[in-house]
Amino acid sequence: MHSSFSGFRRRRHLIGFALALPALVLFGVFAIYPIGQVFVLSLFDYSLTSPPEFVGLGNFAFLAGDPRFGQALLQTVIYAVGTYLPALVLALVLAQGLVLRMPGMGLVRLLYFLPLAASWVAVSIIWRVVLHPDGLLNTVLGLDVNWLTSSSTARWGLVIMSVWKETGFFLILFLAGLQSVPRDVYEAARLDGTTAWQRFWHLTLPLLRPITVVCAIMAVLRGFQSFSPQVVLTGGSFGTEVINLFVYKTAFESSRMGRASAVAVLMFFLLLTLALVQLRALRRKD
């Protein structure tokens, strides 16, 4: 009896593996193999027009002294923090209002969910009109600002657009987290005489900590992966060249595939480190 059950489990596992094998092969060919190639190319000087030449850590040494790489990294951090910190806060506030079913929250839900259906390219094209000197933003605010053609405002124009685009994504996650919190916890706290702020600070935030960490990790990843809005709106000019755009220009405009691969490797380890730090912070607080 036991041997027949073990044989059944073994056959089930083999059938499951056989069914998953095509997907695993595709994942290995189109994901694992290219990632491995990037790590290998980062050790070579490869310009697409000449055979690769092994340089070891030479590409990384060049990037360490390249001011353009440092500026691109700085602009990426400014964009990520400027976009995703307000987006997370706004998403949490709106999610709290949606859970409480405040007046007008149905319209807010619709307005913030709509951007999720549009691609970054489509949104960027729309906002190119909005951010025009004679566009909607300047008209509504009564300003005369060249949002996309000035080094002092171009990055903030991108941030404004990105906050509008990304808030809805995190709103969905926070709303799902809030709806999973037992309502009797809030009822008990309300009977104890706590204020709305005390319930939010001492109940909502601690109970949402796992969702918050997930949102924070995704915010970092999405911020450092930004590419399309910078390409469509500014082409990386006026101080808006983020790290992915720097990789693209290095690889396909300067034809330095080795250096571009080295940047990708550095970003891989940087994002992995940031994600591990955030997870460790959650575990320590728990």
CSV table of C-alpha atoms in Angstrom, one decimal:
chain,number,residue,atom,x,y,z
A,1,MET,CA,0.0,0.0,0.0
A,2,HIS,CA,2.7,2.4,1.0
A,3,SER,CA,4.9,1.5,-2.0
A,4,SER,CA,1.9,2.0,-4.4
A,5,PHE,CA,1.2,5.4,-2.9
A,6,SER,CA,4.8,6.4,-3.3
A,7,GLY,CA,4.8,5.3,-6.9
A,8,PHE,CA,1.7,7.4,-7.6
A,9,ARG,CA,3.3,10.5,-6.1
A,10,ARG,CA,6.5,9.9,-8.1
A,11,ARG,CA,4.5,9.6,-11.3
A,12,ARG,CA,2.5,12.7,-10.4
A,13,HIS,CA,5.7,14.6,-9.9
A,14,LEU,CA,7.2,13.4,-13.1
A,15,ILE,CA,4.0,14.3,-15.1
A,16,GLY,CA,4.1,17.8,-13.4
A,17,PHE,CA,7.7,18.3,-14.3
A,18,ALA,CA,7.1,17.2,-17.9
A,19,LEU,CA,4.2,19.7,-18.2
A,20,ALA,CA,6.3,22.5,-16.8
A,21,LEU,CA,9.4,21.6,-18.8
A,22,PRO,CA,8.5,23.6,-22.0
A,23,ALA,CA,7.9,26.8,-19.8
A,24,LEU,CA,11.2,26.1,-18.0
A,25,VAL,CA,13.1,25.8,-21.3
A,26,LEU,CA,11.6,29.0,-22.6
A,27,PHE,CA,12.4,30.8,-19.4
A,28,GLY,CA,16.0,29.5,-19.5
A,29,VAL,CA,16.5,30.5,-23.1
A,30,PHE,CA,14.9,33.9,-23.0
A,31,ALA,CA,15.7,35.0,-19.4
A,32,ILE,CA,18.5,33.0,-17.7
A,33,TYR,CA,20.7,32.8,-20.7
A,34,PRO,CA,20.5,36.5,-21.6
A,35,ILE,CA,21.2,37.4,-17.9
A,36,GLY,CA,24.3,35.2,-18.0
A,37,GLN,CA,25.5,36.8,-21.2
A,38,VAL,CA,25.2,40.2,-19.6
A,39,PHE,CA,27.4,39.2,-16.8
A,40,VAL,CA,29.9,37.7,-19.3
A,41,LEU,CA,29.9,40.8,-21.6
A,42,SER,CA,30.5,43.1,-18.6
A,43,LEU,CA,34.1,41.7,-18.6
A,44,PHE,CA,34.7,42.5,-22.2
A,45,ASP,CA,35.3,45.5,-24.4
A,46,TYR,CA,32.7,44.8,-27.1
A,47,SER,CA,31.7,47.4,-29.6
A,48,LEU,CA,29.5,45.4,-32.1
A,49,THR,CA,32.0,46.1,-34.9
A,50,SER,CA,35.1,44.3,-33.5
A,51,PRO,CA,35.7,41.0,-31.7
A,52,PRO,CA,35.2,41.1,-27.9
A,53,GLU,CA,38.4,41.9,-25.9
A,54,PHE,CA,38.7,40.7,-22.3
A,55,VAL,CA,39.3,43.6,-20.0
A,56,GLY,CA,38.3,42.1,-16.7
A,57,LEU,CA,37.0,44.8,-14.3
A,58,GLY,CA,38.0,47.5,-16.7
A,59,ASN,CA,34.5,48.5,-17.6
A,60,PHE,CA,33.6,48.9,-13.9
A,61,ALA,CA,36.7,50.9,-13.3
A,62,PHE,CA,35.7,53.2,-16.2
A,63,LEU,CA,32.2,53.7,-14.8
A,64,ALA,CA,33.6,54.6,-11.4
A,65,GLY,CA,35.3,57.6,-12.9
A,66,ASP,CA,32.6,58.5,-15.5
A,67,PRO,CA,30.7,61.7,-14.4
A,68,ARG,CA,27.9,60.9,-16.9
A,69,PHE,CA,27.2,57.6,-15.2
A,70,GLY,CA,27.1,59.3,-11.7
A,71,GLN,CA,24.8,61.9,-13.0
A,72,ALA,CA,22.4,59.3,-14.5
A,73,LEU,CA,22.4,57.4,-11.2
A,74,LEU,CA,21.6,60.6,-9.3
A,75,GLN,CA,18.8,61.5,-11.7
A,76,THR,CA,17.4,58.0,-11.3
A,77,VAL,CA,17.4,58.4,-7.5
A,78,ILE,CA,15.7,61.9,-7.8
A,79,TYR,CA,13.1,60.5,-10.1
A,80,ALA,CA,12.4,57.4,-8.0
A,81,VAL,CA,12.1,59.3,-4.7
A,82,GLY,CA,10.2,62.2,-6.2
A,83,THR,CA,7.7,60.0,-7.9
A,84,TYR,CA,7.2,57.0,-5.6
A,85,LEU,CA,7.3,58.5,-2.2
A,86,PRO,CA,4.4,60.9,-2.9
A,87,ALA,CA,2.6,58.1,-4.9
A,88,LEU,CA,2.8,55.7,-1.9
A,89,VAL,CA,1.5,58.3,0.5
A,90,LEU,CA,-1.3,59.5,-1.8
A,91,ALA,CA,-2.2,55.9,-2.5
A,92,LEU,CA,-2.5,55.0,1.2
A,93,VAL,CA,-4.6,58.1,1.9
A,94,LEU,CA,-6.9,57.4,-1.0
A,95,ALA,CA,-7.2,53.7,-0.1
A,96,GLN,CA,-8.2,54.7,3.5
A,97,GLY,CA,-10.9,57.0,2.0
A,98,LEU,CA,-12.2,54.2,-0.3
A,99,VAL,CA,-12.4,51.8,2.6
A,100,LEU,CA,-14.3,54.3,4.7
A,101,ARG,CA,-16.6,55.0,1.7
A,102,MET,CA,-16.3,58.7,1.9
A,103,PRO,CA,-18.4,60.8,-0.5
A,104,GLY,CA,-17.0,61.0,-4.0
A,105,MET,CA,-14.7,58.1,-3.5
A,106,GLY,CA,-16.3,56.2,-6.4
A,107,LEU,CA,-15.2,59.0,-8.8
A,108,VAL,CA,-11.7,59.0,-7.2
A,109,ARG,CA,-11.5,55.2,-7.7
A,110,LEU,CA,-12.3,55.6,-11.4
A,111,LEU,CA,-9.9,58.5,-12.0
A,112,TYR,CA,-7.0,56.7,-10.4
A,113,PHE,CA,-7.7,53.3,-12.0
A,114,LEU,CA,-7.9,54.7,-15.5
A,115,PRO,CA,-4.1,55.4,-15.9
A,116,LEU,CA,-3.4,51.7,-15.3
A,117,ALA,CA,-5.1,50.8,-18.5
A,118,ALA,CA,-2.7,53.1,-20.6
A,119,SER,CA,0.9,52.3,-21.5
A,120,TRP,CA,3.8,54.6,-20.5
A,121,VAL,CA,4.2,55.7,-24.1
A,122,ALA,CA,0.5,56.7,-24.5
A,123,VAL,CA,0.5,58.5,-21.1
A,124,SER,CA,3.8,60.3,-22.1
A,125,ILE,CA,2.3,61.5,-25.4
A,126,ILE,CA,-0.8,62.8,-23.6
A,127,TRP,CA,1.3,64.6,-21.0
A,128,ARG,CA,3.5,66.1,-23.6
A,129,VAL,CA,0.4,68.2,-24.5
A,130,VAL,CA,-0.5,68.8,-20.8
A,131,LEU,CA,3.1,70.0,-20.0
A,132,HIS,CA,3.3,72.3,-23.1
A,133,PRO,CA,3.9,76.0,-22.3
A,134,ASP,CA,0.3,76.6,-23.5
A,135,GLY,CA,-1.0,73.3,-22.1
A,136,LEU,CA,-3.5,72.4,-19.5
A,137,LEU,CA,-1.2,72.5,-16.5
A,138,ASN,CA,0.0,76.0,-17.0
A,139,THR,CA,-3.5,77.2,-17.9
A,140,VAL,CA,-5.1,75.7,-14.8
A,141,LEU,CA,-2.3,76.9,-12.5
A,142,GLY,CA,-1.9,80.3,-14.2
A,143,LEU,CA,1.8,79.6,-14.8
A,144,ASP,CA,4.3,80.3,-17.6
A,145,VAL,CA,6.7,77.4,-17.3
A,146,ASN,CA,8.6,75.5,-20.0
A,147,TRP,CA,8.2,72.2,-18.2
A,148,LEU,CA,10.1,70.0,-20.7
A,149,THR,CA,12.7,72.4,-22.1
A,150,SER,CA,14.4,73.6,-19.0
A,151,SER,CA,16.9,71.8,-16.8
A,152,SER,CA,15.3,73.2,-13.7
A,153,THR,CA,11.8,71.9,-14.4
A,154,ALA,CA,12.0,69.0,-16.9
A,155,ARG,CA,12.6,66.4,-14.1
A,156,TRP,CA,9.7,67.7,-12.1
A,157,GLY,CA,7.4,67.6,-15.1
A,158,LEU,CA,8.3,63.9,-15.4
A,159,VAL,CA,7.7,63.4,-11.7
A,160,ILE,CA,4.2,65.1,-11.8
A,161,MET,CA,3.2,62.8,-14.7
A,162,SER,CA,4.6,59.7,-13.1
A,163,VAL,CA,2.8,60.3,-9.7
A,164,TRP,CA,-0.5,60.6,-11.6
A,165,LYS,CA,0.3,57.4,-13.5
A,166,GLU,CA,1.6,55.2,-10.7
A,167,THR,CA,-0.6,56.2,-7.7
A,168,GLY,CA,-3.4,53.9,-9.0
A,169,PHE,CA,-1.1,50.9,-9.0
A,170,PHE,CA,-0.3,51.2,-5.4
A,171,LEU,CA,-3.8,52.2,-4.5
A,172,ILE,CA,-5.0,48.7,-5.6
A,173,LEU,CA,-2.4,47.0,-3.3
A,174,PHE,CA,-3.2,49.2,-0.3
A,175,LEU,CA,-6.9,48.8,-0.8
A,176,ALA,CA,-6.6,45.0,-0.9
A,177,GLY,CA,-4.5,45.2,2.3
A,178,LEU,CA,-7.0,47.4,4.1
A,179,GLN,CA,-10.0,45.2,3.0
A,180,SER,CA,-8.3,42.2,4.5
A,181,VAL,CA,-8.0,43.8,8.0
A,182,PRO,CA,-10.8,42.5,10.4
A,183,ARG,CA,-13.2,45.3,11.1
A,184,ASP,CA,-13.8,44.2,14.6
A,185,VAL,CA,-10.2,45.3,15.5
A,186,TYR,CA,-11.2,48.9,14.6
A,187,GLU,CA,-14.5,48.6,16.4
A,188,ALA,CA,-12.8,47.5,19.6
A,189,ALA,CA,-10.3,50.4,19.3
A,190,ARG,CA,-13.2,52.8,18.7
A,191,LEU,CA,-15.0,51.5,21.8
A,192,ASP,CA,-11.8,52.2,23.8
A,193,GLY,CA,-12.1,55.9,22.9
A,194,THR,CA,-9.2,56.1,20.4
A,195,THR,CA,-9.2,58.9,17.8
A,196,ALA,CA,-9.1,58.3,14.0
A,197,TRP,CA,-5.4,59.3,13.9
A,198,GLN,CA,-4.6,56.9,16.7
A,199,ARG,CA,-6.3,54.0,15.0
A,200,PHE,CA,-4.5,54.9,11.7
A,201,TRP,CA,-1.1,55.2,13.4
A,202,HIS,CA,-1.3,52.3,15.9
A,203,LEU,CA,-3.5,49.8,14.0
A,204,THR,CA,-3.6,50.5,10.2
A,205,LEU,CA,0.1,51.1,9.6
A,206,PRO,CA,1.4,48.1,11.7
A,207,LEU,CA,-1.2,45.8,10.1
A,208,LEU,CA,-0.3,47.1,6.6
A,209,ARG,CA,3.5,46.7,7.2
A,210,PRO,CA,3.8,43.6,4.9
A,211,ILE,CA,1.9,45.3,2.1
A,212,THR,CA,3.9,48.5,2.7
A,213,VAL,CA,7.2,46.7,2.3
A,214,VAL,CA,6.0,45.0,-0.9
A,215,CYS,CA,5.0,48.4,-2.3
A,216,ALA,CA,8.3,49.9,-1.2
A,217,ILE,CA,10.3,47.2,-3.0
A,218,MET,CA,8.1,47.5,-6.1
A,219,ALA,CA,8.5,51.3,-6.0
A,220,VAL,CA,12.3,51.0,-6.0
A,221,LEU,CA,12.3,48.5,-8.9
A,222,ARG,CA,9.8,50.5,-10.9
A,223,GLY,CA,11.7,53.8,-10.3
A,224,PHE,CA,15.0,52.3,-11.4
A,225,GLN,CA,13.5,50.7,-14.4
A,226,SER,CA,12.1,53.9,-15.8
A,227,PHE,CA,12.8,54.5,-19.4
A,228,SER,CA,9.8,55.3,-21.7
A,229,PRO,CA,8.7,58.6,-20.2
A,230,GLN,CA,12.2,60.1,-20.4
A,231,VAL,CA,12.6,58.9,-24.0
A,232,VAL,CA,9.2,60.2,-25.2
A,233,LEU,CA,9.2,63.5,-23.3
A,234,THR,CA,12.8,64.7,-23.2
A,235,GLY,CA,15.0,62.1,-24.9
A,236,GLY,CA,17.2,62.3,-21.8
A,237,SER,CA,17.9,66.0,-22.3
A,238,PHE,CA,17.7,68.8,-19.6
A,239,GLY,CA,19.0,66.6,-16.8
A,240,THR,CA,16.5,63.7,-17.2
A,241,GLU,CA,18.9,60.9,-18.4
A,242,VAL,CA,18.1,58.1,-16.0
A,243,ILE,CA,20.2,54.9,-15.7
A,244,ASN,CA,18.2,52.8,-18.2
A,245,LEU,CA,18.4,55.5,-20.8
A,246,PHE,CA,22.2,55.8,-20.1
A,247,VAL,CA,22.5,52.0,-20.7
A,248,TYR,CA,20.6,52.3,-24.0
A,249,LYS,CA,22.7,55.2,-25.3
A,250,THR,CA,25.9,53.5,-24.2
A,251,ALA,CA,25.0,50.2,-25.9
A,252,PHE,CA,23.3,51.4,-29.2
A,253,GLU,CA,24.5,55.0,-29.7
A,254,SER,CA,28.1,54.6,-28.5
A,255,SER,CA,28.2,50.9,-29.4
A,256,ARG,CA,29.9,50.0,-26.1
A,257,MET,CA,28.0,46.9,-25.2
A,258,GLY,CA,30.6,45.9,-22.5
A,259,ARG,CA,30.1,49.1,-20.6
A,260,ALA,CA,26.4,48.9,-20.9
A,261,SER,CA,26.4,45.4,-19.5
A,262,ALA,CA,28.6,46.5,-16.6
A,263,VAL,CA,26.0,49.1,-15.7
A,264,ALA,CA,23.3,46.5,-15.9
A,265,VAL,CA,25.3,44.2,-13.5
A,266,LEU,CA,25.8,47.1,-11.1
A,267,MET,CA,22.1,47.9,-11.1
A,268,PHE,CA,21.3,44.2,-10.5
A,269,PHE,CA,23.3,44.1,-7.3
A,270,LEU,CA,22.2,47.5,-6.2
A,271,LEU,CA,18.5,46.6,-6.5
A,272,LEU,CA,19.1,43.2,-4.9
A,273,THR,CA,20.8,44.9,-2.0
A,274,LEU,CA,18.0,47.4,-1.5
A,275,ALA,CA,15.3,44.7,-1.7
A,276,LEU,CA,17.2,42.6,0.9
A,277,VAL,CA,17.6,45.6,3.2
A,278,GLN,CA,13.9,46.3,3.0
A,279,LEU,CA,13.0,42.7,3.8
A,280,ARG,CA,15.4,42.6,6.7
A,281,ALA,CA,13.8,45.8,8.1
A,282,LEU,CA,10.4,44.2,7.9
A,283,ARG,CA,11.6,41.0,9.7
A,284,ARG,CA,13.4,43.0,12.4
A,285,LYS,CA,10.2,45.0,13.1
A,286,ASP,CA,8.1,41.9,13.2
